Coordinates of C-alpha atoms in Angstrom, one line a residue:
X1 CA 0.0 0.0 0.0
X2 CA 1.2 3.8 -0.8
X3 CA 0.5 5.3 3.0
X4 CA 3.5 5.1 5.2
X5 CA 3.4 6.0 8.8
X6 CA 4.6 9.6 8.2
X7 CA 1.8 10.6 5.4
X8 CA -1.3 9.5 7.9
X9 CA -3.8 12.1 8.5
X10 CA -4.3 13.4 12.1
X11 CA -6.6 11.0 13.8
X12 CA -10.2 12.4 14.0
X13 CA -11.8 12.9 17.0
X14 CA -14.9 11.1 15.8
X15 CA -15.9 9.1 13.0
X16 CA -19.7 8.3 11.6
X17 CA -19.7 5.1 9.3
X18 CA -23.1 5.1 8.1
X19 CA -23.3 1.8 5.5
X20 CA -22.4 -2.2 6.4
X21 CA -19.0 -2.8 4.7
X22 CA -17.7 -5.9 2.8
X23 CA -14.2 -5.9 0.8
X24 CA -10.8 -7.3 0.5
X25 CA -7.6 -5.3 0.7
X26 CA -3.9 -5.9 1.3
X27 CA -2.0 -3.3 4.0
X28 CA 0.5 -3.3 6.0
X29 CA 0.6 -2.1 10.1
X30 CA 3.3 0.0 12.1
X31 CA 6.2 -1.8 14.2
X32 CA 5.3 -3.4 17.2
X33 CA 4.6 -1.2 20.2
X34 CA 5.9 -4.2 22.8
X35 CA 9.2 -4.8 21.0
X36 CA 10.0 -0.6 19.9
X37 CA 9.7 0.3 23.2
X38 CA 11.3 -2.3 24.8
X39 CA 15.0 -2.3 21.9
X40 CA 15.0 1.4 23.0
X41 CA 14.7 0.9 26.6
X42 CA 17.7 -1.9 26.6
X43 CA 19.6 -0.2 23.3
X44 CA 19.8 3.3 25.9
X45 CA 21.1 0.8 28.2
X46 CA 23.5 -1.0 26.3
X47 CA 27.2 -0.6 25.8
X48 CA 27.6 1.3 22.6
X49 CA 25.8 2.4 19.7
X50 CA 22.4 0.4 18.6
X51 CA 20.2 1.1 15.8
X52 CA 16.1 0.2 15.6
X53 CA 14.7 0.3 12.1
X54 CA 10.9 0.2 11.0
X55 CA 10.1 1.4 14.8
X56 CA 6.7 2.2 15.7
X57 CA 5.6 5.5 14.8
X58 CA 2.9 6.3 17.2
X59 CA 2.4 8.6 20.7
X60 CA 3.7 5.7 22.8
X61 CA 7.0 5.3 21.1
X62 CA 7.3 9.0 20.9
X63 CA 6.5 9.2 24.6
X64 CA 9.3 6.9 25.2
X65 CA 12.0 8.8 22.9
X66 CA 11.3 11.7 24.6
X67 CA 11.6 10.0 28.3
X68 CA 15.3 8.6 27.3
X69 CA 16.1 11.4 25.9
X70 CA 15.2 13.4 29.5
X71 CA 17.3 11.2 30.9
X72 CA 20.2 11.9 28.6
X73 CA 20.0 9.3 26.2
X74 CA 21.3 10.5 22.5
X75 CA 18.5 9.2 20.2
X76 CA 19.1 10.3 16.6
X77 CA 16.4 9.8 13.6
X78 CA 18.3 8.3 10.6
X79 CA 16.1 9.7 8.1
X80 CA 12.2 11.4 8.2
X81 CA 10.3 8.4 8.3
X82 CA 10.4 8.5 12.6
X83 CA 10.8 4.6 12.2
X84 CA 14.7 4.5 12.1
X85 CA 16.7 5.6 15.1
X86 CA 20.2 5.5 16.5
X87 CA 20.8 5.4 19.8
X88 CA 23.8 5.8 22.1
X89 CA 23.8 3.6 25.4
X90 CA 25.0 4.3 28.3
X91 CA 26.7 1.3 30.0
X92 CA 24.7 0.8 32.1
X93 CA 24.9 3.9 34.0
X94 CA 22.7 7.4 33.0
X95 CA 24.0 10.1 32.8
X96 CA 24.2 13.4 35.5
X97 CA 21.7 15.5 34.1
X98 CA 20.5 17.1 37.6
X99 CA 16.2 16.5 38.6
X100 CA 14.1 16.3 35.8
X101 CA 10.3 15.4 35.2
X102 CA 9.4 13.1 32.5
X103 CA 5.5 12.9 30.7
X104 CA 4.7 9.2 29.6
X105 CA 1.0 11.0 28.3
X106 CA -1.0 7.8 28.2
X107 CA 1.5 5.7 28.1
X108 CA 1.8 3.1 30.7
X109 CA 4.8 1.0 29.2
X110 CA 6.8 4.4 29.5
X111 CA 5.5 5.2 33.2
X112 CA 6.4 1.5 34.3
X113 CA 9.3 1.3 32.2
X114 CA 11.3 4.7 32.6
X115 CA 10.3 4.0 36.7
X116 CA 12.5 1.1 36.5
X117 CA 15.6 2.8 34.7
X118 CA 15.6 5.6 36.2
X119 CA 17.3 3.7 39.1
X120 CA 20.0 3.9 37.3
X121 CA 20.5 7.5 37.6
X122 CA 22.4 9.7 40.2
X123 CA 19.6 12.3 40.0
X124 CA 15.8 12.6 41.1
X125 CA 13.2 11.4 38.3
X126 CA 9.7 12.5 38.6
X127 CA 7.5 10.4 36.0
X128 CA 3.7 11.4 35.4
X129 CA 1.1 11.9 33.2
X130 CA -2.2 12.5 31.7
X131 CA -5.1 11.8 34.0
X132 CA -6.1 8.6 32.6
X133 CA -2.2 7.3 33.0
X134 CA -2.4 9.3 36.6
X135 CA -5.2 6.5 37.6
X136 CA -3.1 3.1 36.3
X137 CA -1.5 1.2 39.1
X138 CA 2.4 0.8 39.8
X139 CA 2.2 0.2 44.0
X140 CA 3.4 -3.4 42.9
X141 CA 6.8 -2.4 40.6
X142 CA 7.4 0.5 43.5
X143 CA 7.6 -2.2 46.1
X144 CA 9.6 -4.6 44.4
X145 CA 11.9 -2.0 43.1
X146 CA 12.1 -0.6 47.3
X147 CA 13.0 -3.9 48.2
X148 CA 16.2 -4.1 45.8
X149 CA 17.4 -1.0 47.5
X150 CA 15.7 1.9 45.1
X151 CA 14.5 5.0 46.3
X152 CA 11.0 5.2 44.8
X153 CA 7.2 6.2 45.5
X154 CA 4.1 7.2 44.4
X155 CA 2.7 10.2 44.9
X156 CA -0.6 9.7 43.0
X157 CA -3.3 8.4 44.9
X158 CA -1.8 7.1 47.1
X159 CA 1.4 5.2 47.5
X160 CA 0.5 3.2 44.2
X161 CA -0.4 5.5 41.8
X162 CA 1.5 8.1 40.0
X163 CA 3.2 10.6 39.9
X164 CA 6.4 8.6 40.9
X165 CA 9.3 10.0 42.2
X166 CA 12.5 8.2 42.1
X167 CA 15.6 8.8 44.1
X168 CA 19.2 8.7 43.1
X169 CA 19.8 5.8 45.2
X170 CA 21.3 2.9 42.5
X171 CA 19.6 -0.3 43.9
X172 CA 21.6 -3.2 45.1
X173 CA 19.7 -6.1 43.7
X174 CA 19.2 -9.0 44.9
X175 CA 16.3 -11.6 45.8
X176 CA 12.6 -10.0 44.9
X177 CA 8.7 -11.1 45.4
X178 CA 6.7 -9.1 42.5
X179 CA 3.3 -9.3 42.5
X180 CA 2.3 -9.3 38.3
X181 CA -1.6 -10.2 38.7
X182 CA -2.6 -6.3 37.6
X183 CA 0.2 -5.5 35.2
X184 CA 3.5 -8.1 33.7
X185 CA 4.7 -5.2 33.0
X186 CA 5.8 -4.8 36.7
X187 CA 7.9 -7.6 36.4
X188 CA 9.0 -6.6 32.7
X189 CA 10.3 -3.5 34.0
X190 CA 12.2 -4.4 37.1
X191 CA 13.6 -7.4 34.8
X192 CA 14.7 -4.9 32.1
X193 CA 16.6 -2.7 35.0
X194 CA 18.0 -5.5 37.1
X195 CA 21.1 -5.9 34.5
X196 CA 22.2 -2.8 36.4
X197 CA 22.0 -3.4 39.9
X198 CA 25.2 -4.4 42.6
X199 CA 24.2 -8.0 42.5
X200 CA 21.5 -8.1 40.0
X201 CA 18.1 -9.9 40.5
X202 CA 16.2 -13.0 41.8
X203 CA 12.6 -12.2 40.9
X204 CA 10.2 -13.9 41.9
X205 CA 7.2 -13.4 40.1
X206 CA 3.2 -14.1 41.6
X207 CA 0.4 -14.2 39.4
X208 CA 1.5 -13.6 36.0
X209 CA -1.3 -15.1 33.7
X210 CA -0.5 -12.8 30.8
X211 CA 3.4 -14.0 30.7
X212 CA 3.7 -13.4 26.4
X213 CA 5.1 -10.4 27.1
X214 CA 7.7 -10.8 30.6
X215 CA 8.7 -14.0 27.9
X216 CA 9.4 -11.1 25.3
X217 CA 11.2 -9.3 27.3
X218 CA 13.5 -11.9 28.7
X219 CA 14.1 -13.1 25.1
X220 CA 15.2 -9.7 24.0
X221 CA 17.6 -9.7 27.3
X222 CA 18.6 -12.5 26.2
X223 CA 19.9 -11.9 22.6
X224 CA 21.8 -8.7 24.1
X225 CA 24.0 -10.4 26.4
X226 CA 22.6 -10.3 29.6
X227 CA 23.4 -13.9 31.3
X228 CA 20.1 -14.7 33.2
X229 CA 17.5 -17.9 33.3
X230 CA 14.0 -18.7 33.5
X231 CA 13.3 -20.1 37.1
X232 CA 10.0 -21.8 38.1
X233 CA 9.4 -19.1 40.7
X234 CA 10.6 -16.2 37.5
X235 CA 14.1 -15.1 36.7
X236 CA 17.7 -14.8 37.6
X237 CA 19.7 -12.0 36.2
X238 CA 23.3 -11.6 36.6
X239 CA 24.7 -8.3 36.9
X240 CA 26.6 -6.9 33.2
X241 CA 25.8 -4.5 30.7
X242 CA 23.4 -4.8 27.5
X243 CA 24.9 -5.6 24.3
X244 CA 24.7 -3.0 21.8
X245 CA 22.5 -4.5 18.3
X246 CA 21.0 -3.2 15.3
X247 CA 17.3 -4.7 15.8
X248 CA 14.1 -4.6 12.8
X249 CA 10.9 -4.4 14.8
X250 CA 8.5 -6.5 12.8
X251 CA 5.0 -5.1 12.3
X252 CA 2.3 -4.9 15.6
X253 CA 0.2 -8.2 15.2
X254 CA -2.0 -6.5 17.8
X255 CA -2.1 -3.3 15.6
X256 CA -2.6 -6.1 12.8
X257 CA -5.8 -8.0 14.9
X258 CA -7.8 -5.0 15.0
X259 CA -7.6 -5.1 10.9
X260 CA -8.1 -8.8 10.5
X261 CA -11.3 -8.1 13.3
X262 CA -12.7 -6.1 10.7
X263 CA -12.6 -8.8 8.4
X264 CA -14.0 -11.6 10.6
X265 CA -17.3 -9.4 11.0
X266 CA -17.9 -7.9 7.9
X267 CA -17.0 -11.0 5.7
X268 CA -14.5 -9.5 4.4
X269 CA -10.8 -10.3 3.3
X270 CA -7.7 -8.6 4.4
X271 CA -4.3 -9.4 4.3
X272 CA -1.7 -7.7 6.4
X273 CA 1.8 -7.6 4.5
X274 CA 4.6 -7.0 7.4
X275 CA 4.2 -9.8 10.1
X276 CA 7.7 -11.7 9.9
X277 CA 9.0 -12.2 13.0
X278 CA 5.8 -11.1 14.6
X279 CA 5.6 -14.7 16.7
X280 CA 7.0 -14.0 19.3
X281 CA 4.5 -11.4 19.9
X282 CA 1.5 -12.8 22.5
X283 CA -1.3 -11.7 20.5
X284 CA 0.0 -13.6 17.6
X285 CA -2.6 -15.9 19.1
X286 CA -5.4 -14.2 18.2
X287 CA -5.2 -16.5 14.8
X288 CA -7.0 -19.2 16.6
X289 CA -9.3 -17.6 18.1
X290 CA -10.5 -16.1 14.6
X291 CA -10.3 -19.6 13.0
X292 CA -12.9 -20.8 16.3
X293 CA -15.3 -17.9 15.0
X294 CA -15.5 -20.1 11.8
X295 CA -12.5 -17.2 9.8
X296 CA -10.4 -18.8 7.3
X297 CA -6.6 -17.9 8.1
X298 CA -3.9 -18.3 5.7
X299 CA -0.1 -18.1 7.0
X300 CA 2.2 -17.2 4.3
X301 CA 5.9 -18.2 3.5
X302 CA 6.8 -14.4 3.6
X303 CA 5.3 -13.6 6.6
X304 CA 1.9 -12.1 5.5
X305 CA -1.2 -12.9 6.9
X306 CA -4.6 -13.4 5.7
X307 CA -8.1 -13.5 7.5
X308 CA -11.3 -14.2 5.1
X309 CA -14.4 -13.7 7.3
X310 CA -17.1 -16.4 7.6
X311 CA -20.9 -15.4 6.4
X312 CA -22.4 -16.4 9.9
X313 CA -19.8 -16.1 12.9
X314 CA -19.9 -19.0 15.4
X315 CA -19.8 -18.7 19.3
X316 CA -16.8 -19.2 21.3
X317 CA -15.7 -20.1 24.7
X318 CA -12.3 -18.7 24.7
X319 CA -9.8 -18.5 27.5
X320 CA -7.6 -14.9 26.6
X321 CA -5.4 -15.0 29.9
X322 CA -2.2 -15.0 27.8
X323 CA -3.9 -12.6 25.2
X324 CA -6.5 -9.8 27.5
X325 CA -5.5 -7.3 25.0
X326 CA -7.6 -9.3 22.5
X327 CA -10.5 -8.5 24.9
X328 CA -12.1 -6.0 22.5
X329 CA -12.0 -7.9 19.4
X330 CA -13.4 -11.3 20.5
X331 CA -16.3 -9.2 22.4
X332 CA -17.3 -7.4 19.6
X333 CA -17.4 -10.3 17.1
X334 CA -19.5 -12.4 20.1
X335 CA -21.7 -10.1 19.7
X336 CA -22.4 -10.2 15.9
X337 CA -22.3 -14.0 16.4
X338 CA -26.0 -15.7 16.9
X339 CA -25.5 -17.7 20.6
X340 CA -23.6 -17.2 23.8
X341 CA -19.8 -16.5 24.1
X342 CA -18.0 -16.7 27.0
X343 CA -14.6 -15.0 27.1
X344 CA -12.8 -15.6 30.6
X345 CA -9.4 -14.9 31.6
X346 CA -9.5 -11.6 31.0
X347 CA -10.0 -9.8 35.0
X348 CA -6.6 -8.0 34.3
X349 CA -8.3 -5.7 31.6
X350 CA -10.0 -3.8 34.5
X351 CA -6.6 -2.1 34.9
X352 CA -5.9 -1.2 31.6
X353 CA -6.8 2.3 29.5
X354 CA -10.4 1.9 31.3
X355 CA -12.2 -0.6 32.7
X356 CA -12.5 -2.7 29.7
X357 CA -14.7 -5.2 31.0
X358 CA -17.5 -2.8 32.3
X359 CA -16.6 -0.2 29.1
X360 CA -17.5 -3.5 27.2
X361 CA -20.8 -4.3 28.7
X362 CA -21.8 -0.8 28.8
X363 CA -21.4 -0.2 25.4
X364 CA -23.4 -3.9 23.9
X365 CA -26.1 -3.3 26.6
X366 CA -26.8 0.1 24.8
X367 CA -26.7 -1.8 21.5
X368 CA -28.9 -4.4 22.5
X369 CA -26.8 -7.1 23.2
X370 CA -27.0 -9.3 26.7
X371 CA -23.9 -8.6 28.1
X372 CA -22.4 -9.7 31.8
X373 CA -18.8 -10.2 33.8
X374 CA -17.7 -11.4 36.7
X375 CA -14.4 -11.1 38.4
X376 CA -12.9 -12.9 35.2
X377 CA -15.3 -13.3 32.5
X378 CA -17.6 -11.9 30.1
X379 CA -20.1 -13.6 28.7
X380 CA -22.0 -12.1 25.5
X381 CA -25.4 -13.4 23.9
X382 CA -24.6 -12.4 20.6
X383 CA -27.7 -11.5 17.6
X384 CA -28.1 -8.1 15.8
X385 CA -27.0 -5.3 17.3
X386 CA -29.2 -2.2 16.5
X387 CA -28.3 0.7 15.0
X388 CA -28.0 4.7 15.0
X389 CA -25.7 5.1 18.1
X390 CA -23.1 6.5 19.0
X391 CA -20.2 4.4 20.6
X392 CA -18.0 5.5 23.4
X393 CA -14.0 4.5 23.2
X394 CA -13.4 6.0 26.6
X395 CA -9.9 7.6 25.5
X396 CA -9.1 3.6 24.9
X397 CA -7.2 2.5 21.5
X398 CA -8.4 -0.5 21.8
X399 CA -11.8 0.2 22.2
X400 CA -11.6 2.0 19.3
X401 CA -10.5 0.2 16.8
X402 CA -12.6 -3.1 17.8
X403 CA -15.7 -0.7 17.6
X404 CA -15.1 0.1 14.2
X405 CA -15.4 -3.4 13.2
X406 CA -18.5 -3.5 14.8
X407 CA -20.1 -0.6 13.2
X408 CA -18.7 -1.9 9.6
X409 CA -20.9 -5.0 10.3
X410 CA -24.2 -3.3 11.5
X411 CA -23.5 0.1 9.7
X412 CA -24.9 3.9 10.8
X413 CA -22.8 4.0 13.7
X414 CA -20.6 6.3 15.2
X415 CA -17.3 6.2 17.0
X416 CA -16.8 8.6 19.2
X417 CA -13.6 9.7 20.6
X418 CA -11.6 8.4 17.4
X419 CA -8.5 9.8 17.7
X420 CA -7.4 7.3 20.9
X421 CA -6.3 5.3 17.9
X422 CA -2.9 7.7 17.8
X423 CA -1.4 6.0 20.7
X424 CA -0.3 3.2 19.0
X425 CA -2.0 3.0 15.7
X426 CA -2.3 6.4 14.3
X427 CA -3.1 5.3 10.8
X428 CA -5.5 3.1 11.7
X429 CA -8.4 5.2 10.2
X430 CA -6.7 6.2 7.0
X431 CA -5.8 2.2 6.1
X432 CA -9.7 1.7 6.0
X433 CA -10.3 4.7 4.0
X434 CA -7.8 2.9 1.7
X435 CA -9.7 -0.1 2.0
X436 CA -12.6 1.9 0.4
X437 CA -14.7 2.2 3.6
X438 CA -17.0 4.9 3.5
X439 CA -16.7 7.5 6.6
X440 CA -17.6 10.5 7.6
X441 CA -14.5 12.4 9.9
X442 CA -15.0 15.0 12.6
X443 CA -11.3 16.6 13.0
X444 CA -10.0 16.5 16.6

C-alpha cells in the first residue's frame, strides 16, 4: 500500500460510518509497540551504539524517545520516516543530568518502564502523566523496586499511583517477590533494570497469567547479552551491561488484529503484509481464536497474513489470559455472532486504559446485546445489534479500533472519541479509507 506512517492524516476525533462494509484489501501495520519500546529501553542501556529500524511511529514510542532522551539518552532519527533511530547507550549507568520530570501521556509501558531505569540515575526522576495514566496502578513495581534498594514512591493516589518520584539511590539487587496479577509489566520493568543493579536480581514473580510479554522481554535480554535464566518461581539475572545490536521491529500483530477483526465481521478479506518475525508477539494468538469464530486464516511463506471472514460467525468459549488485550475484538465479534460466548481470563483488563470489561458491557447493553462479567469473565449473547448510536471508546485505542469493526458489520454507527487510535495506531483510520470504507470524519 502507498500510505507510510509519516503521510497518515491526524486522527479524528470522531468518526460516523453510516453503511455495512464488505471488501478485501492488502496493507501493512506499524512496528510493534511491545518490542520498539522495549529495543529502546535496553539499546539506551547498552554498551555502545544500537540502531532500531521500521520502529513504531505512534504517541507511545514517541513518549518513550522523549523519556530517554530526558534522561540523557542520544537518540538520533536516521532519516524522516520517525521509524529509524540511533541510539547511544550508556553502559549501564545514566548520565548526571541534575532533577528532571518526565511525561509518559497515556503511556503506561513508558511510566512502568522509565520508573525502573531511572534507578540507574544519580539524579531525582519525577514520571507522570495525563489523567487517565495518573489512575493506572504501579504500588506493585514500587515495592519490588524498594525492596532491591531503590528509592521510589508514588505520589498519586496514594502510594501506588502516579506521579512517581525516584531517588538517586542505585539499587543493590538481589532476591525479589513481585506481585504481576494487575500489570506483567511490573515484572517486565524491574527485569529490564535489574542488569544494572550491585548483584543483579532474583525475581520472583506471583500471578502472572498474561506471561507473552515478561517472555518477550526476557528473550530480548537475552539476545543482548545479559546472562540470566527462567526459574520456576521467575528469573535470575546476573549483573553486566546490555549488548549493543542493530534490531528490525516487525510489524504490531496487535495493531494487525484489530484489521483482521474487521474482516472476521464484515466478511471480508484482508491481508496484512509485514508480520515476519511477529511470533513471538502474545497476541500472535489471536489467529486461533478467529479460525474458532468459523474465519479462514492463511499463513504465508513471507510472513503475510490473511483472514477471510465467515458469512455467519460462530460462538466461542475462549480463554484470553495469555492474550487480555484481544478482549475488544473477541467481544465485539461475540456479539455479531447468533449464541452465547463466553470469554474468561480476562479480570486483568479492569486495569488497563479503562475498565475494559465494564466499558465492554456498557457499550453492547446500549446496542442491544446481553452482556455480563464477573471477576474474570464476560459472557456475550450475541444476535443483531441495533443501529444509529453512538459508541464511546473512553480515551481507549483499543476500544476504538474493535468498535469500528462492529459498526462496519451493523453500519450507521458512530465512534466517538476516534482519535485514541494515535497511541499506538495512528493510521488506523486512513488504512480503511484505503480499503474503500465509507466514513464521515469530525477533526480533533
Amino acid at each position: 500500500m502507498s500510505l507510510t506512517p509519516n503521510t497518515f492524516a491526524p486522527a479524528p476525533a470522531r468518526v460516523a460510518l453510516p453503511e455495512r462494509w464488505s471488501g478485501a484489501g492488502t496493507v501493512a501495520v506499524p512496528g510493534s509497540k511491545s518490542q520498539t519500546n522495549r529495543v529502546l529501553v535496553l539499546s539506551a542501556l547498552a554498551d555502545g551504539t544500537s540502531t532500531v529500524t521500521d520502529a513504531m511511529v505512534a504517541d507511545d514510542s514517541r513518549q518513550m524517545i522523549g523519556a530517554l532522551r530526558t534522561l540523557g539518552i542520544t537518540v538520533e532519527p536516521l532519516d524522516d520516516t520517525a521509524r529509524n533511530w540511533r541510539i547511544v547507550g550508556c553502559g549501564g549507568e545514566l548520565p548526571d543530568v541534575g532533577d528532571v520530570v518526565i511525561n509518559a501521556g497515556l503511556a503506561g509501558t513508558v511510566m512502568r518502564f522509565v520508573t525502573a531505569i531511572a534507578t540507574l540515575a544519580g539524579h531525582a526522576t519525577t514520571v507522570t502523566g495525563r489523567p487517565p495514566l495518573l489512575a493506572r496502578p504501579v504500588g506493585e513495581l514500587l515495592r519490588g523496586l524498594s525492596a532491591v534498594g531503590a528509592d521510589v514512591r508514588g505520589t498519586g493516589d496514594g502510594y501506588g499511583f502516579p506521579p512517581v518520584v525516584v531517588g538517586g539511590a542505585r539499587p543493590r539487587g538481589g532476591a525479589v517477590t513481585v506481585d504481576a496479577r494487575r500489570s506483567s509489566q511490573f515484572a517486565s520493568a524491574l527485569a529490564a533494570a535489574s542488569p544494572g543493579f550491585e548483584r543483579g536480581v532474583d525475581l520472583h514473580v506471583n500471578g502472572l497469567e498474561a506471561s507473552g510479554y515478561f517472555d518477550l522481554t526476557v528473550e530480548l535480554m537475552r539476545r543482548r547479552g545479559i546472562q540470566l535464566e527462567r526459574t520456576p518461581e521467575g528469573l535470575q539475572v546476573e549483573p553486566g551491561v546490555y549488548r549493543a545490536l542493530d534490531d528490525r521491529v516487525p510489524g504490531d500483530i496487535s495493531s494487525a488484529s484489530h484489521l483482521l477483526t474487521v474482516a472476521a465481521a464484515t466478511a471480508s478479506t484482508i491481508t496484512v503484509t509485514n508480520l515476519r518475525g511477529s511470533e513471538l508477539q502474545p497476541d500472535f494468538a489471536i489467529l486461533s481464536t478467529l479460525e474458532a469464530f468459523g474465519c479462514t486464516v492463511e499463513r504465508n511463506a513471507d510472513g503475510a497474513i490473511t483472514v477471510a471472514g465467515p458469512e455467519h460467525l460462530s460462538p466461542v468459549d475462549v480463554d484470553l489470559t495469555s492474550t487480555p488485550d484481544q478482549l475488544p475484538n473477541v467481544a465485539v465479534l461475540a456479539a455479531l455472532a447468533d449464541g452465547r460466548s463466553v470469554i474468561s481470563g480476562v479480570g486483568i483488563t479492569r486495569f488497563h486504559e479503562t475498565d475494559r470489561m465494564r466499558a465492554i458491557e456498557t457499550e453492547l447493553t446500549r446496542l442491544g446485546i446481553a452482556t455480563s462479567s464477573t471477576r474474570d469473565t464476560v459472557t456475550i449473547d450475541g444476535g443483531n445489534p441495533r443501529t444509529g448510536l453512538v459508541l464511546s471508546t473512553y480515551h481507549d485505542h483499543r476500544l476504538g479500533m474493535a468498535f469500528a469493526a462492529l459498526a462496519l458489520a451493523i453500519g450507521d454507527t458512530v465512534v466517538d472519541g476516534a482519535d485514541c487510535v494515535a497511541k499506538t495506531f495512528p493510521g488506523f483510520w486512513d488504512v480503511l479509507e484505503f480499503l474503500s470504507v465509507p466514513m464521515t470524519r469530525t477533526p480533533a
